[in-house]
Amino acid sequence: MSGVAESAVPQWFAELFAHRRWIRRVDPFPHVYARDVFVPEFYLRLTDELARVRRERPEAFGSVAVDYGAVGAQLAELRDGPLALFLSREWHDLIARIAGVATTGDVEGSVHHHPPGSPQGWPHNDLNPAWFKDPAPGLDEVGTVTPEVDLKTGARTPEVFARETVRAVAVLFYFGNPDWRPGDGGETALYAQLGANPVPALTIPPMDNSLLLFECTPRSWHGFIGGNTVARNCVVMWLHRPKEDVVRRWGGNSIAQWH
């Protein structure tokens, strides 16, 4: 991995990371995988915060999507503790630099909780549109989801201005899963191709303090494998790019519209 301990990164931020051994893989599509992402002290703060939020604010967790087994709590609503790291400009810039993608500074994300026995998800590439309120964030800020603009449709009142972007980089950080063991299910499946019954080319285990990130492209097919016998928790988040960049690179029809 490059970037964690570079001079441009604040010392407080660099000290959160356990090491720089993040692995780049090319199959079945380019992605980065890392184990032991954060130092134990900060990782413990993250898991304690997850437990606190689930205990004290169960109403923060709502349905993620129709026919999807997880419930989620928006990161934008969890900014009063260590989970705020994932909405920091430092984290945004690190992920964008590792992915090698020029982004808008806008971030969407939530904490997902899959209870035991959650159903299998469906393969998708995350190349979806996303609307954010104007103005665009500054160089030391991030834009987040706001109630004034519908993330998926851009619906808003006439006096509100918004920008259409497209998801550019997906990040899954697995935490709060101490009971998970190989064979317990709940992995993230990566697919080389789709078909009537697609078979994962690679599965990413939800091991504590591990991370998966990849650029969202027309071929970044992935999905929740389901069948988990223990709960699975993770942060799921996206960085974004201008829509015109996607149109220029892959064409407008490549954007996976919401249904």
JSON list of N, CA and C in Angstrom, two decimals, residues 22 24 29-32 91-109 125-128 165-172 211-217 220 222 236-242 246 249-250:
[
{"chain": "A", "resi": 22, "resn": "TRP", "atom": "N", "xyz": [-0.94, -3.65, 2.23]},
{"chain": "A", "resi": 22, "resn": "TRP", "atom": "CA", "xyz": [-2.22, -3.84, 1.55]},
{"chain": "A", "resi": 22, "resn": "TRP", "atom": "C", "xyz": [-1.93, -4.48, 0.20]},
{"chain": "A", "resi": 24, "resn": "ARG", "atom": "N", "xyz": [-2.56, -5.76, -3.65]},
{"chain": "A", "resi": 24, "resn": "ARG", "atom": "CA", "xyz": [-3.29, -5.53, -4.90]},
{"chain": "A", "resi": 24, "resn": "ARG", "atom": "C", "xyz": [-3.45, -6.86, -5.63]},
{"chain": "A", "resi": 29, "resn": "PHE", "atom": "N", "xyz": [-11.35, -9.22, -10.80]},
{"chain": "A", "resi": 29, "resn": "PHE", "atom": "CA", "xyz": [-11.22, -7.84, -11.29]},
{"chain": "A", "resi": 29, "resn": "PHE", "atom": "C", "xyz": [-10.31, -7.13, -10.29]},
{"chain": "A", "resi": 30, "resn": "PRO", "atom": "N", "xyz": [-9.68, -6.04, -10.68]},
{"chain": "A", "resi": 30, "resn": "PRO", "atom": "CA", "xyz": [-8.71, -5.40, -9.78]},
{"chain": "A", "resi": 30, "resn": "PRO", "atom": "C", "xyz": [-9.35, -4.99, -8.45]},
{"chain": "A", "resi": 31, "resn": "HIS", "atom": "N", "xyz": [-8.68, -5.33, -7.36]},
{"chain": "A", "resi": 31, "resn": "HIS", "atom": "CA", "xyz": [-9.13, -4.95, -6.03]},
{"chain": "A", "resi": 31, "resn": "HIS", "atom": "C", "xyz": [-7.95, -4.96, -5.07]},
{"chain": "A", "resi": 32, "resn": "VAL", "atom": "N", "xyz": [-8.17, -4.36, -3.92]},
{"chain": "A", "resi": 32, "resn": "VAL", "atom": "CA", "xyz": [-7.15, -4.30, -2.87]},
{"chain": "A", "resi": 32, "resn": "VAL", "atom": "C", "xyz": [-7.72, -4.97, -1.63]},
{"chain": "A", "resi": 91, "resn": "TRP", "atom": "N", "xyz": [-9.28, 10.04, 5.13]},
{"chain": "A", "resi": 91, "resn": "TRP", "atom": "CA", "xyz": [-9.63, 8.69, 4.70]},
{"chain": "A", "resi": 91, "resn": "TRP", "atom": "C", "xyz": [-10.05, 8.71, 3.23]},
{"chain": "A", "resi": 92, "resn": "HIS", "atom": "N", "xyz": [-10.88, 9.67, 2.84]},
{"chain": "A", "resi": 92, "resn": "HIS", "atom": "CA", "xyz": [-11.32, 9.78, 1.45]},
{"chain": "A", "resi": 92, "resn": "HIS", "atom": "C", "xyz": [-10.12, 9.85, 0.51]},
{"chain": "A", "resi": 93, "resn": "ASP", "atom": "N", "xyz": [-9.17, 10.72, 0.82]},
{"chain": "A", "resi": 93, "resn": "ASP", "atom": "CA", "xyz": [-8.04, 10.92, -0.08]},
{"chain": "A", "resi": 93, "resn": "ASP", "atom": "C", "xyz": [-7.14, 9.69, -0.13]},
{"chain": "A", "resi": 94, "resn": "LEU", "atom": "N", "xyz": [-6.98, 8.99, 0.99]},
{"chain": "A", "resi": 94, "resn": "LEU", "atom": "CA", "xyz": [-6.19, 7.76, 1.00]},
{"chain": "A", "resi": 94, "resn": "LEU", "atom": "C", "xyz": [-6.82, 6.72, 0.07]},
{"chain": "A", "resi": 95, "resn": "ILE", "atom": "N", "xyz": [-8.13, 6.51, 0.20]},
{"chain": "A", "resi": 95, "resn": "ILE", "atom": "CA", "xyz": [-8.81, 5.51, -0.63]},
{"chain": "A", "resi": 95, "resn": "ILE", "atom": "C", "xyz": [-8.75, 5.90, -2.10]},
{"chain": "A", "resi": 96, "resn": "ALA", "atom": "N", "xyz": [-8.99, 7.18, -2.40]},
{"chain": "A", "resi": 96, "resn": "ALA", "atom": "CA", "xyz": [-8.94, 7.62, -3.80]},
{"chain": "A", "resi": 96, "resn": "ALA", "atom": "C", "xyz": [-7.55, 7.42, -4.39]},
{"chain": "A", "resi": 97, "resn": "ARG", "atom": "N", "xyz": [-6.51, 7.70, -3.60]},
{"chain": "A", "resi": 97, "resn": "ARG", "atom": "CA", "xyz": [-5.15, 7.56, -4.09]},
{"chain": "A", "resi": 97, "resn": "ARG", "atom": "C", "xyz": [-4.80, 6.10, -4.33]},
{"chain": "A", "resi": 98, "resn": "ILE", "atom": "N", "xyz": [-5.20, 5.21, -3.43]},
{"chain": "A", "resi": 98, "resn": "ILE", "atom": "CA", "xyz": [-4.92, 3.79, -3.62]},
{"chain": "A", "resi": 98, "resn": "ILE", "atom": "C", "xyz": [-5.66, 3.25, -4.84]},
{"chain": "A", "resi": 99, "resn": "ALA", "atom": "N", "xyz": [-6.91, 3.69, -5.02]},
{"chain": "A", "resi": 99, "resn": "ALA", "atom": "CA", "xyz": [-7.70, 3.22, -6.17]},
{"chain": "A", "resi": 99, "resn": "ALA", "atom": "C", "xyz": [-7.25, 3.87, -7.47]},
{"chain": "A", "resi": 100, "resn": "GLY", "atom": "N", "xyz": [-6.57, 4.99, -7.39]},
{"chain": "A", "resi": 100, "resn": "GLY", "atom": "CA", "xyz": [-6.13, 5.69, -8.59]},
{"chain": "A", "resi": 100, "resn": "GLY", "atom": "C", "xyz": [-7.26, 6.32, -9.36]},
{"chain": "A", "resi": 101, "resn": "VAL", "atom": "N", "xyz": [-8.24, 6.85, -8.62]},
{"chain": "A", "resi": 101, "resn": "VAL", "atom": "CA", "xyz": [-9.44, 7.43, -9.25]},
{"chain": "A", "resi": 101, "resn": "VAL", "atom": "C", "xyz": [-9.58, 8.88, -8.84]},
{"chain": "A", "resi": 102, "resn": "ALA", "atom": "N", "xyz": [-9.87, 9.76, -9.81]},
{"chain": "A", "resi": 102, "resn": "ALA", "atom": "CA", "xyz": [-10.17, 11.15, -9.53]},
{"chain": "A", "resi": 102, "resn": "ALA", "atom": "C", "xyz": [-11.62, 11.25, -9.07]},
{"chain": "A", "resi": 103, "resn": "THR", "atom": "N", "xyz": [-11.85, 11.76, -7.88]},
{"chain": "A", "resi": 103, "resn": "THR", "atom": "CA", "xyz": [-13.17, 11.74, -7.27]},
{"chain": "A", "resi": 103, "resn": "THR", "atom": "C", "xyz": [-13.67, 13.15, -6.98]},
{"chain": "A", "resi": 104, "resn": "THR", "atom": "N", "xyz": [-14.95, 13.23, -6.62]},
{"chain": "A", "resi": 104, "resn": "THR", "atom": "CA", "xyz": [-15.60, 14.52, -6.39]},
{"chain": "A", "resi": 104, "resn": "THR", "atom": "C", "xyz": [-15.51, 15.00, -4.95]},
{"chain": "A", "resi": 105, "resn": "GLY", "atom": "N", "xyz": [-15.10, 14.11, -4.04]},
{"chain": "A", "resi": 105, "resn": "GLY", "atom": "CA", "xyz": [-15.10, 14.46, -2.63]},
{"chain": "A", "resi": 105, "resn": "GLY", "atom": "C", "xyz": [-16.37, 14.08, -1.90]},
{"chain": "A", "resi": 106, "resn": "ASP", "atom": "N", "xyz": [-17.30, 13.44, -2.60]},
{"chain": "A", "resi": 106, "resn": "ASP", "atom": "CA", "xyz": [-18.57, 13.03, -2.01]},
{"chain": "A", "resi": 106, "resn": "ASP", "atom": "C", "xyz": [-18.48, 11.59, -1.52]},
{"chain": "A", "resi": 107, "resn": "VAL", "atom": "N", "xyz": [-19.05, 11.35, -0.33]},
{"chain": "A", "resi": 107, "resn": "VAL", "atom": "CA", "xyz": [-18.99, 10.03, 0.29]},
{"chain": "A", "resi": 107, "resn": "VAL", "atom": "C", "xyz": [-20.39, 9.61, 0.73]},
{"chain": "A", "resi": 108, "resn": "GLU", "atom": "N", "xyz": [-20.71, 8.37, 0.45]},
{"chain": "A", "resi": 108, "resn": "GLU", "atom": "CA", "xyz": [-21.95, 7.74, 0.94]},
{"chain": "A", "resi": 108, "resn": "GLU", "atom": "C", "xyz": [-21.54, 6.46, 1.65]},
{"chain": "A", "resi": 109, "resn": "GLY", "atom": "N", "xyz": [-22.17, 6.15, 2.77]},
{"chain": "A", "resi": 109, "resn": "GLY", "atom": "CA", "xyz": [-21.83, 4.92, 3.44]},
{"chain": "A", "resi": 109, "resn": "GLY", "atom": "C", "xyz": [-22.68, 4.66, 4.66]},
{"chain": "A", "resi": 125, "resn": "ASN", "atom": "N", "xyz": [-22.56, -4.41, -9.71]},
{"chain": "A", "resi": 125, "resn": "ASN", "atom": "CA", "xyz": [-21.24, -3.80, -9.92]},
{"chain": "A", "resi": 125, "resn": "ASN", "atom": "C", "xyz": [-21.06, -2.46, -9.22]},
{"chain": "A", "resi": 126, "resn": "ASP", "atom": "N", "xyz": [-22.11, -1.93, -8.59]},
{"chain": "A", "resi": 126, "resn": "ASP", "atom": "CA", "xyz": [-22.06, -0.67, -7.84]},
{"chain": "A", "resi": 126, "resn": "ASP", "atom": "C", "xyz": [-21.83, 0.55, -8.72]},
{"chain": "A", "resi": 127, "resn": "LEU", "atom": "N", "xyz": [-21.92, 0.41, -10.04]},
{"chain": "A", "resi": 127, "resn": "LEU", "atom": "CA", "xyz": [-21.74, 1.58, -10.92]},
{"chain": "A", "resi": 127, "resn": "LEU", "atom": "C", "xyz": [-23.07, 2.32, -11.02]},
{"chain": "A", "resi": 128, "resn": "ASN", "atom": "N", "xyz": [-23.51, 2.85, -9.88]},
{"chain": "A", "resi": 128, "resn": "ASN", "atom": "CA", "xyz": [-24.82, 3.48, -9.77]},
{"chain": "A", "resi": 128, "resn": "ASN", "atom": "C", "xyz": [-24.71, 5.00, -9.67]},
{"chain": "A", "resi": 165, "resn": "THR", "atom": "N", "xyz": [-23.55, 12.40, -9.62]},
{"chain": "A", "resi": 165, "resn": "THR", "atom": "CA", "xyz": [-22.27, 11.72, -9.68]},
{"chain": "A", "resi": 165, "resn": "THR", "atom": "C", "xyz": [-22.53, 10.23, -9.92]},
{"chain": "A", "resi": 166, "resn": "VAL", "atom": "N", "xyz": [-21.47, 9.45, -9.98]},
{"chain": "A", "resi": 166, "resn": "VAL", "atom": "CA", "xyz": [-21.57, 7.99, -10.10]},
{"chain": "A", "resi": 166, "resn": "VAL", "atom": "C", "xyz": [-20.58, 7.38, -9.11]},
{"chain": "A", "resi": 167, "resn": "ARG", "atom": "N", "xyz": [-20.99, 6.30, -8.48]},
{"chain": "A", "resi": 167, "resn": "ARG", "atom": "CA", "xyz": [-20.09, 5.62, -7.56]},
{"chain": "A", "resi": 167, "resn": "ARG", "atom": "C", "xyz": [-18.78, 5.26, -8.25]},
{"chain": "A", "resi": 168, "resn": "ALA", "atom": "N", "xyz": [-17.68, 5.55, -7.59]},
{"chain": "A", "resi": 168, "resn": "ALA", "atom": "CA", "xyz": [-16.37, 5.38, -8.20]},
{"chain": "A", "resi": 168, "resn": "ALA", "atom": "C", "xyz": [-15.52, 4.32, -7.51]},
{"chain": "A", "resi": 169, "resn": "VAL", "atom": "N", "xyz": [-15.54, 4.27, -6.19]},
{"chain": "A", "resi": 169, "resn": "VAL", "atom": "CA", "xyz": [-14.74, 3.32, -5.42]},
{"chain": "A", "resi": 169, "resn": "VAL", "atom": "C", "xyz": [-15.61, 2.76, -4.30]},
{"chain": "A", "resi": 170, "resn": "ALA", "atom": "N", "xyz": [-15.64, 1.45, -4.17]},
{"chain": "A", "resi": 170, "resn": "ALA", "atom": "CA", "xyz": [-16.36, 0.79, -3.08]},
{"chain": "A", "resi": 170, "resn": "ALA", "atom": "C", "xyz": [-15.36, 0.32, -2.03]},
{"chain": "A", "resi": 171, "resn": "VAL", "atom": "N", "xyz": [-15.75, 0.46, -0.76]},
{"chain": "A", "resi": 171, "resn": "VAL", "atom": "CA", "xyz": [-14.92, 0.02, 0.36]},
{"chain": "A", "resi": 171, "resn": "VAL", "atom": "C", "xyz": [-15.79, -0.79, 1.31]},
{"chain": "A", "resi": 172, "resn": "LEU", "atom": "N", "xyz": [-15.32, -1.96, 1.69]},
{"chain": "A", "resi": 172, "resn": "LEU", "atom": "CA", "xyz": [-15.96, -2.75, 2.75]},
{"chain": "A", "resi": 172, "resn": "LEU", "atom": "C", "xyz": [-14.93, -2.99, 3.84]},
{"chain": "A", "resi": 211, "resn": "LEU", "atom": "N", "xyz": [-10.19, -5.39, 5.15]},
{"chain": "A", "resi": 211, "resn": "LEU", "atom": "CA", "xyz": [-10.75, -4.41, 4.22]},
{"chain": "A", "resi": 211, "resn": "LEU", "atom": "C", "xyz": [-10.67, -4.89, 2.79]},
{"chain": "A", "resi": 212, "resn": "LEU", "atom": "N", "xyz": [-11.70, -4.57, 2.02]},
{"chain": "A", "resi": 212, "resn": "LEU", "atom": "CA", "xyz": [-11.74, -4.80, 0.58]},
{"chain": "A", "resi": 212, "resn": "LEU", "atom": "C", "xyz": [-12.10, -3.48, -0.09]},
{"chain": "A", "resi": 213, "resn": "LEU", "atom": "N", "xyz": [-11.35, -3.11, -1.13]},
{"chain": "A", "resi": 213, "resn": "LEU", "atom": "CA", "xyz": [-11.72, -1.91, -1.90]},
{"chain": "A", "resi": 213, "resn": "LEU", "atom": "C", "xyz": [-11.46, -2.16, -3.37]},
{"chain": "A", "resi": 214, "resn": "PHE", "atom": "N", "xyz": [-12.29, -1.54, -4.21]},
{"chain": "A", "resi": 214, "resn": "PHE", "atom": "CA", "xyz": [-12.14, -1.69, -5.65]},
{"chain": "A", "resi": 214, "resn": "PHE", "atom": "C", "xyz": [-12.80, -0.53, -6.38]},
{"chain": "A", "resi": 215, "resn": "GLU", "atom": "N", "xyz": [-12.30, -0.26, -7.57]},
{"chain": "A", "resi": 215, "resn": "GLU", "atom": "CA", "xyz": [-12.94, 0.73, -8.43]},
{"chain": "A", "resi": 215, "resn": "GLU", "atom": "C", "xyz": [-14.24, 0.15, -8.97]},
{"chain": "A", "resi": 216, "resn": "CYS", "atom": "N", "xyz": [-15.29, 0.94, -8.98]},
{"chain": "A", "resi": 216, "resn": "CYS", "atom": "CA", "xyz": [-16.56, 0.51, -9.55]},
{"chain": "A", "resi": 216, "resn": "CYS", "atom": "C", "xyz": [-16.50, 0.66, -11.07]},
{"chain": "A", "resi": 217, "resn": "THR", "atom": "N", "xyz": [-16.64, -0.44, -11.77]},
{"chain": "A", "resi": 217, "resn": "THR", "atom": "CA", "xyz": [-16.59, -0.47, -13.23]},
{"chain": "A", "resi": 217, "resn": "THR", "atom": "C", "xyz": [-17.71, -1.36, -13.72]},
{"chain": "A", "resi": 220, "resn": "SER", "atom": "N", "xyz": [-17.11, -4.93, -12.15]},
{"chain": "A", "resi": 220, "resn": "SER", "atom": "CA", "xyz": [-16.79, -5.16, -10.73]},
{"chain": "A", "resi": 220, "resn": "SER", "atom": "C", "xyz": [-17.94, -5.90, -10.04]},
{"chain": "A", "resi": 222, "resn": "HIS", "atom": "N", "xyz": [-19.96, -8.27, -7.72]},
{"chain": "A", "resi": 222, "resn": "HIS", "atom": "CA", "xyz": [-19.75, -8.78, -6.38]},
{"chain": "A", "resi": 222, "resn": "HIS", "atom": "C", "xyz": [-21.11, -8.92, -5.70]},
{"chain": "A", "resi": 236, "resn": "VAL", "atom": "N", "xyz": [-19.80, -0.19, 4.83]},
{"chain": "A", "resi": 236, "resn": "VAL", "atom": "CA", "xyz": [-19.88, -0.21, 3.37]},
{"chain": "A", "resi": 236, "resn": "VAL", "atom": "C", "xyz": [-19.96, 1.24, 2.92]},
{"chain": "A", "resi": 237, "resn": "MET", "atom": "N", "xyz": [-19.04, 1.65, 2.05]},
{"chain": "A", "resi": 237, "resn": "MET", "atom": "CA", "xyz": [-19.03, 3.05, 1.64]},
{"chain": "A", "resi": 237, "resn": "MET", "atom": "C", "xyz": [-18.51, 3.20, 0.22]},
{"chain": "A", "resi": 238, "resn": "TRP", "atom": "N", "xyz": [-18.82, 4.37, -0.37]},
{"chain": "A", "resi": 238, "resn": "TRP", "atom": "CA", "xyz": [-18.43, 4.65, -1.74]},
{"chain": "A", "resi": 238, "resn": "TRP", "atom": "C", "xyz": [-17.90, 6.07, -1.86]},
{"chain": "A", "resi": 239, "resn": "LEU", "atom": "N", "xyz": [-16.86, 6.22, -2.67]},
{"chain": "A", "resi": 239, "resn": "LEU", "atom": "CA", "xyz": [-16.43, 7.51, -3.18]},
{"chain": "A", "resi": 239, "resn": "LEU", "atom": "C", "xyz": [-17.08, 7.68, -4.55]},
{"chain": "A", "resi": 240, "resn": "HIS", "atom": "N", "xyz": [-17.09, 8.90, -5.08]},
{"chain": "A", "resi": 240, "resn": "HIS", "atom": "CA", "xyz": [-17.83, 9.18, -6.31]},
{"chain": "A", "resi": 240, "resn": "HIS", "atom": "C", "xyz": [-16.99, 9.95, -7.32]},
{"chain": "A", "resi": 241, "resn": "ARG", "atom": "N", "xyz": [-17.41, 9.87, -8.59]},
{"chain": "A", "resi": 241, "resn": "ARG", "atom": "CA", "xyz": [-16.73, 10.58, -9.67]},
{"chain": "A", "resi": 241, "resn": "ARG", "atom": "C", "xyz": [-17.77, 11.33, -10.49]},
{"chain": "A", "resi": 242, "resn": "PRO", "atom": "N", "xyz": [-17.37, 12.32, -11.28]},
{"chain": "A", "resi": 242, "resn": "PRO", "atom": "CA", "xyz": [-18.33, 13.01, -12.13]},
{"chain": "A", "resi": 242, "resn": "PRO", "atom": "C", "xyz": [-18.97, 12.05, -13.14]},
{"chain": "A", "resi": 246, "resn": "VAL", "atom": "N", "xyz": [-17.62, 8.82, -16.38]},
{"chain": "A", "resi": 246, "resn": "VAL", "atom": "CA", "xyz": [-18.11, 7.46, -16.66]},
{"chain": "A", "resi": 246, "resn": "VAL", "atom": "C", "xyz": [-18.63, 7.38, -18.10]},
{"chain": "A", "resi": 249, "resn": "ARG", "atom": "N", "xyz": [-15.75, 7.22, -20.49]},
{"chain": "A", "resi": 249, "resn": "ARG", "atom": "CA", "xyz": [-14.94, 6.00, -20.42]},
{"chain": "A", "resi": 249, "resn": "ARG", "atom": "C", "xyz": [-15.70, 4.77, -20.89]},
{"chain": "A", "resi": 250, "resn": "TRP", "atom": "N", "xyz": [-16.95, 4.62, -20.45]},
{"chain": "A", "resi": 250, "resn": "TRP", "atom": "CA", "xyz": [-17.69, 3.38, -20.74]},
{"chain": "A", "resi": 250, "resn": "TRP", "atom": "C", "xyz": [-19.03, 3.60, -21.46]}
]
